[in-house]
Amino acid sequence: MKNYSKISISEEVRIELHDKLGLTGAEVSINTLPAGTSVPFVHAHKLNEEIYAILNGEGSVEIDGEKIAIKSGDWLRISPSAKRQFFAAHDKAIKYICIQVKADSLIGYTQSDAIF
Amino acid sequence: MKNYSKISISEEVRIELHDKLGLTGAEVSINTLPAGTSVPFVHAHKLNEEIYAILNGEGSVEIDGEKIAIKSGDWLRISPSAKRQFFAAHDKAIKYICIQVKADSLIGYTQSDAIF
């Protein structure tokens, strides 16, 4: 495998990067929900922690029955077993990144994993 | 551990989310390099694949001696062993997300890891 890969993202509704970039430790998707819409299902995960970054707009996420307001600049971690569903605001779209990683897979990071 | 955690990000130069969100499968940082500056060192990693998303601005990254132009909307995967250094453009700042994950740690994702 080449030592790096790069792509430029345009304005599609959903893009998945795992195959495009050859990722081996995560799946990353960039998603847009138009105003008044939601992800059409509730889901949880077997092994994967999810990390969400809200890039633009606002909306909410329902996690195990609790409704949480979200807006541009917010970041969330969601445990694998939590049941989740994302919603755009009724009058605003929401654009977000979703990062899937295997829970408890990280060993070291930053100083403890870096080589200078 | 609670089934989720959430924070709102302001405009600091560098924020690290691992401890703030209780991440277990990744470290995520949000970084800004002012115009004309760079990360002050070259580094590689022992175990971690890095995934970069350019949020705003432009600049370049040198990977194993190869200079690659980067701008808002670009995403990169960099192998653990690659030697890397990020630079802002001489006249523009660059803001980016860096995601560290253990290379080869992802087992399933999306359909193969989801529970409906």
PDB file of C-alpha atoms in Angstrom:
ATOM      1  CA  MET A   1       0.000   0.000   0.000  1.00  0.00           C
ATOM      2  CA  LYS A   2       1.193   3.532  -0.796  1.00  0.00           C
ATOM      3  CA  ASN A   3       2.267   5.505   2.260  1.00  0.00           C
ATOM      4  CA  TYR A   4      -0.656   7.893   1.809  1.00  0.00           C
ATOM      5  CA  SER A   5      -3.893   8.430  -0.112  1.00  0.00           C
ATOM      6  CA  LYS A   6      -5.897  11.611  -0.734  1.00  0.00           C
ATOM      7  CA  ILE A   7      -9.294  12.598  -2.105  1.00  0.00           C
ATOM      8  CA  SER A   8     -11.240  15.850  -2.436  1.00  0.00           C
ATOM      9  CA  ILE A   9     -14.833  15.833  -1.233  1.00  0.00           C
ATOM     10  CA  SER A  10     -17.631  17.584  -3.103  1.00  0.00           C
ATOM     11  CA  GLU A  11     -21.195  18.222  -2.006  1.00  0.00           C
ATOM     12  CA  GLU A  12     -22.779  14.780  -2.261  1.00  0.00           C
ATOM     13  CA  VAL A  13     -25.375  13.641   0.280  1.00  0.00           C
ATOM     14  CA  ARG A  14     -23.249  10.780   1.642  1.00  0.00           C
ATOM     15  CA  ILE A  15     -19.653   9.768   1.024  1.00  0.00           C
ATOM     16  CA  GLU A  16     -17.914   6.747   2.571  1.00  0.00           C
ATOM     17  CA  LEU A  17     -14.126   6.931   2.756  1.00  0.00           C
ATOM     18  CA  HIS A  18     -13.026   3.427   3.863  1.00  0.00           C
ATOM     19  CA  ASP A  19     -12.592   2.054   0.344  1.00  0.00           C
ATOM     20  CA  LYS A  20     -11.725   5.377  -1.311  1.00  0.00           C
ATOM     21  CA  LEU A  21      -8.785   6.014   1.038  1.00  0.00           C
ATOM     22  CA  GLY A  22      -7.880   2.408   1.919  1.00  0.00           C
ATOM     23  CA  LEU A  23      -8.579   2.939   5.617  1.00  0.00           C
ATOM     24  CA  THR A  24      -7.680   0.046   7.939  1.00  0.00           C
ATOM     25  CA  GLY A  25      -8.591   1.441  11.366  1.00  0.00           C
ATOM     26  CA  ALA A  26     -11.835   3.315  10.732  1.00  0.00           C
ATOM     27  CA  GLU A  27     -14.744   3.954   8.431  1.00  0.00           C
ATOM     28  CA  VAL A  28     -15.508   7.632   7.950  1.00  0.00           C
ATOM     29  CA  SER A  29     -18.622   8.980   6.256  1.00  0.00           C
ATOM     30  CA  ILE A  30     -19.724  12.534   5.510  1.00  0.00           C
ATOM     31  CA  ASN A  31     -23.486  12.904   5.567  1.00  0.00           C
ATOM     32  CA  THR A  32     -26.086  15.586   4.899  1.00  0.00           C
ATOM     33  CA  LEU A  33     -29.693  15.373   6.087  1.00  0.00           C
ATOM     34  CA  PRO A  34     -31.960  17.927   4.366  1.00  0.00           C
ATOM     35  CA  ALA A  35     -34.219  20.069   6.596  1.00  0.00           C
ATOM     36  CA  GLY A  36     -37.080  18.069   8.066  1.00  0.00           C
ATOM     37  CA  THR A  37     -35.557  14.646   7.382  1.00  0.00           C
ATOM     38  CA  SER A  38     -33.852  11.973   9.475  1.00  0.00           C
ATOM     39  CA  VAL A  39     -31.807   8.841   9.073  1.00  0.00           C
ATOM     40  CA  PRO A  40     -34.681   6.429   8.274  1.00  0.00           C
ATOM     41  CA  PHE A  41     -33.821   3.885  10.988  1.00  0.00           C
ATOM     42  CA  VAL A  42     -32.578   3.452  14.565  1.00  0.00           C
ATOM     43  CA  HIS A  43     -29.324   1.506  14.840  1.00  0.00           C
ATOM     44  CA  ALA A  44     -26.660   0.308  17.281  1.00  0.00           C
ATOM     45  CA  HIS A  45     -23.319  -1.445  16.703  1.00  0.00           C
ATOM     46  CA  LYS A  46     -21.725  -4.765  17.543  1.00  0.00           C
ATOM     47  CA  LEU A  47     -18.131  -3.583  18.115  1.00  0.00           C
ATOM     48  CA  ASN A  48     -17.817  -0.022  16.895  1.00  0.00           C
ATOM     49  CA  GLU A  49     -17.715   3.203  18.873  1.00  0.00           C
ATOM     50  CA  GLU A  50     -19.003   6.082  16.759  1.00  0.00           C
ATOM     51  CA  ILE A  51     -17.655   9.638  16.858  1.00  0.00           C
ATOM     52  CA  TYR A  52     -19.760  12.370  15.273  1.00  0.00           C
ATOM     53  CA  ALA A  53     -18.699  15.907  14.308  1.00  0.00           C
ATOM     54  CA  ILE A  54     -21.391  18.386  13.279  1.00  0.00           C
ATOM     55  CA  LEU A  55     -19.955  20.480  10.434  1.00  0.00           C
ATOM     56  CA  ASN A  56     -22.935  22.687   9.558  1.00  0.00           C
ATOM     57  CA  GLY A  57     -26.538  23.292  10.466  1.00  0.00           C
ATOM     58  CA  GLU A  58     -28.484  21.872  13.369  1.00  0.00           C
ATOM     59  CA  GLY A  59     -30.757  19.088  14.446  1.00  0.00           C
ATOM     60  CA  SER A  60     -30.944  16.418  17.112  1.00  0.00           C
ATOM     61  CA  VAL A  61     -29.982  12.879  17.930  1.00  0.00           C
ATOM     62  CA  GLU A  62     -32.060  10.450  19.927  1.00  0.00           C
ATOM     63  CA  ILE A  63     -29.832   8.118  21.967  1.00  0.00           C
ATOM     64  CA  ASP A  64     -31.530   5.359  23.976  1.00  0.00           C
ATOM     65  CA  GLY A  65     -34.702   7.460  24.047  1.00  0.00           C
ATOM     66  CA  GLU A  66     -32.995  10.718  25.098  1.00  0.00           C
ATOM     67  CA  LYS A  67     -33.274  13.611  22.598  1.00  0.00           C
ATOM     68  CA  ILE A  68     -30.106  15.752  22.394  1.00  0.00           C
ATOM     69  CA  ALA A  69     -29.876  19.028  20.453  1.00  0.00           C
ATOM     70  CA  ILE A  70     -26.842  19.258  18.146  1.00  0.00           C
ATOM     71  CA  LYS A  71     -25.379  22.083  16.089  1.00  0.00           C
ATOM     72  CA  SER A  72     -22.270  23.062  14.125  1.00  0.00           C
ATOM     73  CA  GLY A  73     -19.122  22.561  16.259  1.00  0.00           C
ATOM     74  CA  ASP A  74     -20.521  19.766  18.427  1.00  0.00           C
ATOM     75  CA  TRP A  75     -18.721  16.427  18.790  1.00  0.00           C
ATOM     76  CA  LEU A  76     -20.190  13.228  20.272  1.00  0.00           C
ATOM     77  CA  ARG A  77     -18.954   9.785  21.235  1.00  0.00           C
ATOM     78  CA  ILE A  78     -21.628   7.063  21.189  1.00  0.00           C
ATOM     79  CA  SER A  79     -21.077   3.613  22.745  1.00  0.00           C
ATOM     80  CA  PRO A  80     -21.579   0.582  20.475  1.00  0.00           C
ATOM     81  CA  SER A  81     -24.751  -0.655  22.203  1.00  0.00           C
ATOM     82  CA  ALA A  82     -26.572   2.706  22.303  1.00  0.00           C
ATOM     83  CA  LYS A  83     -29.595   2.944  19.995  1.00  0.00           C
ATOM     84  CA  ARG A  84     -29.287   6.132  17.921  1.00  0.00           C
ATOM     85  CA  GLN A  85     -31.113   8.111  15.250  1.00  0.00           C
ATOM     86  CA  PHE A  86     -30.113  11.478  13.735  1.00  0.00           C
ATOM     87  CA  PHE A  87     -32.566  14.225  12.690  1.00  0.00           C
ATOM     88  CA  ALA A  88     -32.132  17.525  10.828  1.00  0.00           C
ATOM     89  CA  ALA A  89     -34.001  20.540  12.226  1.00  0.00           C
ATOM     90  CA  HIS A  90     -37.403  21.105  10.611  1.00  0.00           C
ATOM     91  CA  ASP A  91     -36.074  24.237   8.867  1.00  0.00           C
ATOM     92  CA  LYS A  92     -32.318  23.547   8.580  1.00  0.00           C
ATOM     93  CA  ALA A  93     -30.164  20.838   7.021  1.00  0.00           C
ATOM     94  CA  ILE A  94     -27.406  19.221   9.063  1.00  0.00           C
ATOM     95  CA  LYS A  95     -24.028  18.046   7.753  1.00  0.00           C
ATOM     96  CA  TYR A  96     -21.898  15.734   9.865  1.00  0.00           C
ATOM     97  CA  ILE A  97     -18.942  13.391   9.888  1.00  0.00           C
ATOM     98  CA  CYS A  98     -19.402   9.892  11.343  1.00  0.00           C
ATOM     99  CA  ILE A  99     -16.249   7.994  12.378  1.00  0.00           C
ATOM    100  CA  GLN A 100     -16.571   4.280  13.188  1.00  0.00           C
ATOM    101  CA  VAL A 101     -13.725   2.689  15.169  1.00  0.00           C
ATOM    102  CA  LYS A 102     -13.505  -0.570  17.092  1.00  0.00           C
ATOM    103  CA  ALA A 103     -14.190   0.256  20.765  1.00  0.00           C
ATOM    104  CA  ASP A 104     -11.134  -0.237  23.018  1.00  0.00           C
ATOM    105  CA  SER A 105      -8.809  -0.688  20.026  1.00  0.00           C
ATOM    106  CA  LEU A 106      -6.563   2.319  20.639  1.00  0.00           C
ATOM    107  CA  ILE A 107      -3.338   1.425  22.455  1.00  0.00           C
ATOM    108  CA  GLY A 108      -1.179   4.566  22.432  1.00  0.00           C
ATOM    109  CA  TYR A 109      -1.663   7.951  20.824  1.00  0.00           C
ATOM    110  CA  THR A 110       0.129  11.260  20.231  1.00  0.00           C
ATOM    111  CA  GLN A 111       3.287  11.233  22.416  1.00  0.00           C
ATOM    112  CA  SER A 112       3.076   7.532  23.297  1.00  0.00           C
ATOM    113  CA  ASP A 113       2.637   6.423  19.665  1.00  0.00           C
ATOM    114  CA  ALA A 114       4.734   9.048  17.866  1.00  0.00           C
ATOM    115  CA  ILE A 115       8.228   8.534  16.467  1.00  0.00           C
ATOM    116  CA  PHE A 116      10.362  11.666  16.022  1.00  0.00           C
TER     117      PHE A 116
ATOM    118  CA  MET B   1     -19.472   4.805  31.140  1.00  0.00           C
ATOM    119  CA  LYS B   2     -22.458   6.822  29.938  1.00  0.00           C
ATOM    120  CA  ASN B   3     -23.798   5.669  26.579  1.00  0.00           C
ATOM    121  CA  TYR B   4     -22.725   8.957  24.984  1.00  0.00           C
ATOM    122  CA  SER B   5     -20.704  12.118  25.575  1.00  0.00           C
ATOM    123  CA  LYS B   6     -20.852  15.514  23.849  1.00  0.00           C
ATOM    124  CA  ILE B   7     -18.825  18.723  23.702  1.00  0.00           C
ATOM    125  CA  SER B   8     -19.019  21.960  21.719  1.00  0.00           C
ATOM    126  CA  ILE B   9     -15.807  23.151  20.073  1.00  0.00           C
ATOM    127  CA  SER B  10     -14.786  26.795  20.015  1.00  0.00           C
ATOM    128  CA  GLU B  11     -11.984  28.440  18.090  1.00  0.00           C
ATOM    129  CA  GLU B  12      -8.893  27.322  20.000  1.00  0.00           C
ATOM    130  CA  VAL B  13      -5.659  26.527  18.148  1.00  0.00           C
ATOM    131  CA  ARG B  14      -5.620  22.831  19.141  1.00  0.00           C
ATOM    132  CA  ILE B  15      -8.167  20.667  20.911  1.00  0.00           C
ATOM    133  CA  GLU B  16      -7.704  16.984  21.757  1.00  0.00           C
ATOM    134  CA  LEU B  17     -10.895  14.970  22.230  1.00  0.00           C
ATOM    135  CA  HIS B  18      -9.736  11.588  23.601  1.00  0.00           C
ATOM    136  CA  ASP B  19     -10.030  12.545  27.273  1.00  0.00           C
ATOM    137  CA  LYS B  20     -12.828  15.098  26.812  1.00  0.00           C
ATOM    138  CA  LEU B  21     -15.149  12.571  25.137  1.00  0.00           C
ATOM    139  CA  GLY B  22     -13.817   9.356  26.708  1.00  0.00           C
ATOM    140  CA  LEU B  23     -12.815   7.910  23.343  1.00  0.00           C
ATOM    141  CA  THR B  24     -11.567   4.303  23.351  1.00  0.00           C
ATOM    142  CA  GLY B  25     -10.913   3.651  19.660  1.00  0.00           C
ATOM    143  CA  ALA B  26      -9.346   6.901  18.450  1.00  0.00           C
ATOM    144  CA  GLU B  27      -7.725  10.170  19.338  1.00  0.00           C
ATOM    145  CA  VAL B  28      -9.140  13.135  17.450  1.00  0.00           C
ATOM    146  CA  SER B  29      -7.599  16.600  17.411  1.00  0.00           C
ATOM    147  CA  ILE B  30      -8.722  19.805  15.731  1.00  0.00           C
ATOM    148  CA  ASN B  31      -5.804  22.013  14.758  1.00  0.00           C
ATOM    149  CA  THR B  32      -5.211  25.439  13.242  1.00  0.00           C
ATOM    150  CA  LEU B  33      -1.891  26.527  11.725  1.00  0.00           C
ATOM    151  CA  PRO B  34      -1.701  30.301  11.165  1.00  0.00           C
ATOM    152  CA  ALA B  35      -0.560  31.530   7.726  1.00  0.00           C
ATOM    153  CA  GLY B  36       3.150  30.956   7.173  1.00  0.00           C
ATOM    154  CA  THR B  37       3.582  28.429   9.994  1.00  0.00           C
ATOM    155  CA  SER B  38       3.997  24.666  10.220  1.00  0.00           C
ATOM    156  CA  VAL B  39       3.882  21.885  12.742  1.00  0.00           C
ATOM    157  CA  PRO B  40       7.370  22.359  14.229  1.00  0.00           C
ATOM    158  CA  PHE B  41       8.542  18.766  13.716  1.00  0.00           C
ATOM    159  CA  VAL B  42       8.412  15.773  11.377  1.00  0.00           C
ATOM    160  CA  HIS B  43       6.822  12.671  12.901  1.00  0.00           C
ATOM    161  CA  ALA B  44       5.734   9.126  12.168  1.00  0.00           C
ATOM    162  CA  HIS B  45       3.794   6.586  14.271  1.00  0.00           C
ATOM    163  CA  LYS B  46       4.394   3.203  15.848  1.00  0.00           C
ATOM    164  CA  LEU B  47       0.913   1.696  15.399  1.00  0.00           C
ATOM    165  CA  ASN B  48      -1.475   4.437  14.358  1.00  0.00           C
ATOM    166  CA  GLU B  49      -2.890   5.220  10.944  1.00  0.00           C
ATOM    167  CA  GLU B  50      -3.751   8.920  10.707  1.00  0.00           C
ATOM    168  CA  ILE B  51      -6.728  10.344   8.827  1.00  0.00           C
ATOM    169  CA  TYR B  52      -6.751  14.068   8.091  1.00  0.00           C
ATOM    170  CA  ALA B  53      -9.682  16.244   6.998  1.00  0.00           C
ATOM    171  CA  ILE B  54      -8.984  19.802   5.863  1.00  0.00           C
ATOM    172  CA  LEU B  55     -11.819  21.972   7.181  1.00  0.00           C
ATOM    173  CA  ASN B  56     -10.709  25.446   6.031  1.00  0.00           C
ATOM    174  CA  GLY B  57      -7.874  27.192   4.279  1.00  0.00           C
ATOM    175  CA  GLU B  58      -4.981  25.671   2.424  1.00  0.00           C
ATOM    176  CA  GLY B  59      -1.398  24.535   2.739  1.00  0.00           C
ATOM    177  CA  SER B  60       0.683  21.452   2.136  1.00  0.00           C
ATOM    178  CA  VAL B  61       1.910  18.276   3.737  1.00  0.00           C
ATOM    179  CA  GLU B  62       5.301  16.714   3.155  1.00  0.00           C
ATOM    180  CA  ILE B  63       5.086  12.902   3.316  1.00  0.00           C
ATOM    181  CA  ASP B  64       8.341  10.942   2.999  1.00  0.00           C
ATOM    182  CA  GLY B  65       9.829  13.871   1.136  1.00  0.00           C
ATOM    183  CA  GLU B  66       6.894  14.366  -1.259  1.00  0.00           C
ATOM    184  CA  LYS B  67       5.125  17.752  -1.025  1.00  0.00           C
ATOM    185  CA  ILE B  68       1.333  17.513  -1.491  1.00  0.00           C
ATOM    186  CA  ALA B  69      -0.958  20.540  -1.819  1.00  0.00           C
ATOM    187  CA  ILE B  70      -4.025  20.414   0.468  1.00  0.00           C
ATOM    188  CA  LYS B  71      -7.128  22.578   0.738  1.00  0.00           C
ATOM    189  CA  SER B  72     -10.578  22.668   2.323  1.00  0.00           C
ATOM    190  CA  GLY B  73     -12.508  19.467   1.518  1.00  0.00           C
ATOM    191  CA  ASP B  74      -9.449  17.222   1.159  1.00  0.00           C
ATOM    192  CA  TRP B  75      -9.094  13.986   3.157  1.00  0.00           C
ATOM    193  CA  LEU B  76      -5.914  11.931   3.553  1.00  0.00           C
ATOM    194  CA  ARG B  77      -4.903   8.594   5.012  1.00  0.00           C
ATOM    195  CA  ILE B  78      -1.272   8.351   6.124  1.00  0.00           C
ATOM    196  CA  SER B  79       0.391   5.020   6.986  1.00  0.00           C
ATOM    197  CA  PRO B  80       2.007   4.731  10.442  1.00  0.00           C
ATOM    198  CA  SER B  81       5.599   4.653   9.192  1.00  0.00           C
ATOM    199  CA  ALA B  82       5.342   7.634   6.819  1.00  0.00           C
ATOM    200  CA  LYS B  83       7.255  10.724   7.927  1.00  0.00           C
ATOM    201  CA  ARG B  84       4.923  13.712   7.770  1.00  0.00           C
ATOM    202  CA  GLN B  85       4.863  17.476   8.412  1.00  0.00           C
ATOM    203  CA  PHE B  86       1.965  19.903   7.834  1.00  0.00           C
ATOM    204  CA  PHE B  87       2.325  23.504   6.608  1.00  0.00           C
ATOM    205  CA  ALA B  88      -0.132  26.396   6.245  1.00  0.00           C
ATOM    206  CA  ALA B  89       0.080  28.427   3.032  1.00  0.00           C
ATOM    207  CA  HIS B  90       2.274  31.530   3.338  1.00  0.00           C
ATOM    208  CA  ASP B  91      -0.809  33.772   3.157  1.00  0.00           C
ATOM    209  CA  LYS B  92      -3.605  31.507   4.495  1.00  0.00           C
ATOM    210  CA  ALA B  93      -4.232  29.602   7.716  1.00  0.00           C
ATOM    211  CA  ILE B  94      -5.264  25.961   7.573  1.00  0.00           C
ATOM    212  CA  LYS B  95      -7.686  24.201   9.928  1.00  0.00           C
ATOM    213  CA  TYR B  96      -7.801  20.410  10.004  1.00  0.00           C
ATOM    214  CA  ILE B  97      -8.992  17.383  11.913  1.00  0.00           C
ATOM    215  CA  CYS B  98      -6.474  14.629  12.705  1.00  0.00           C
ATOM    216  CA  ILE B  99      -7.876  11.181  13.587  1.00  0.00           C
ATOM    217  CA  GLN B 100      -5.479   8.581  15.041  1.00  0.00           C
ATOM    218  CA  VAL B 101      -6.609   4.943  14.938  1.00  0.00           C
ATOM    219  CA  LYS B 102      -4.696   1.691  15.344  1.00  0.00           C
ATOM    220  CA  ALA B 103      -3.874   0.431  11.837  1.00  0.00           C
ATOM    221  CA  ASP B 104      -5.702  -2.800  10.902  1.00  0.00           C
ATOM    222  CA  SER B 105      -7.941  -2.574  13.989  1.00  0.00           C
ATOM    223  CA  LEU B 106     -11.284  -2.273  12.186  1.00  0.00           C
ATOM    224  CA  ILE B 107     -13.125  -5.593  11.887  1.00  0.00           C
ATOM    225  CA  GLY B 108     -16.585  -4.780  10.483  1.00  0.00           C
ATOM    226  CA  TYR B 109     -18.298  -1.490   9.699  1.00  0.00           C
ATOM    227  CA  THR B 110     -21.630  -0.066   8.592  1.00  0.00           C
ATOM    228  CA  GLN B 111     -23.829  -3.024   7.467  1.00  0.00           C
ATOM    229  CA  SER B 112     -21.510  -5.703   8.890  1.00  0.00           C
ATOM    230  CA  ASP B 113     -21.249  -4.045  12.318  1.00  0.00           C
ATOM    231  CA  ALA B 114     -24.722  -2.499  12.619  1.00  0.00           C
ATOM    232  CA  ILE B 115     -27.605  -3.866  14.692  1.00  0.00           C
ATOM    233  CA  PHE B 116     -31.106  -2.788  13.643  1.00  0.00           C
TER     234      PHE B 116
END
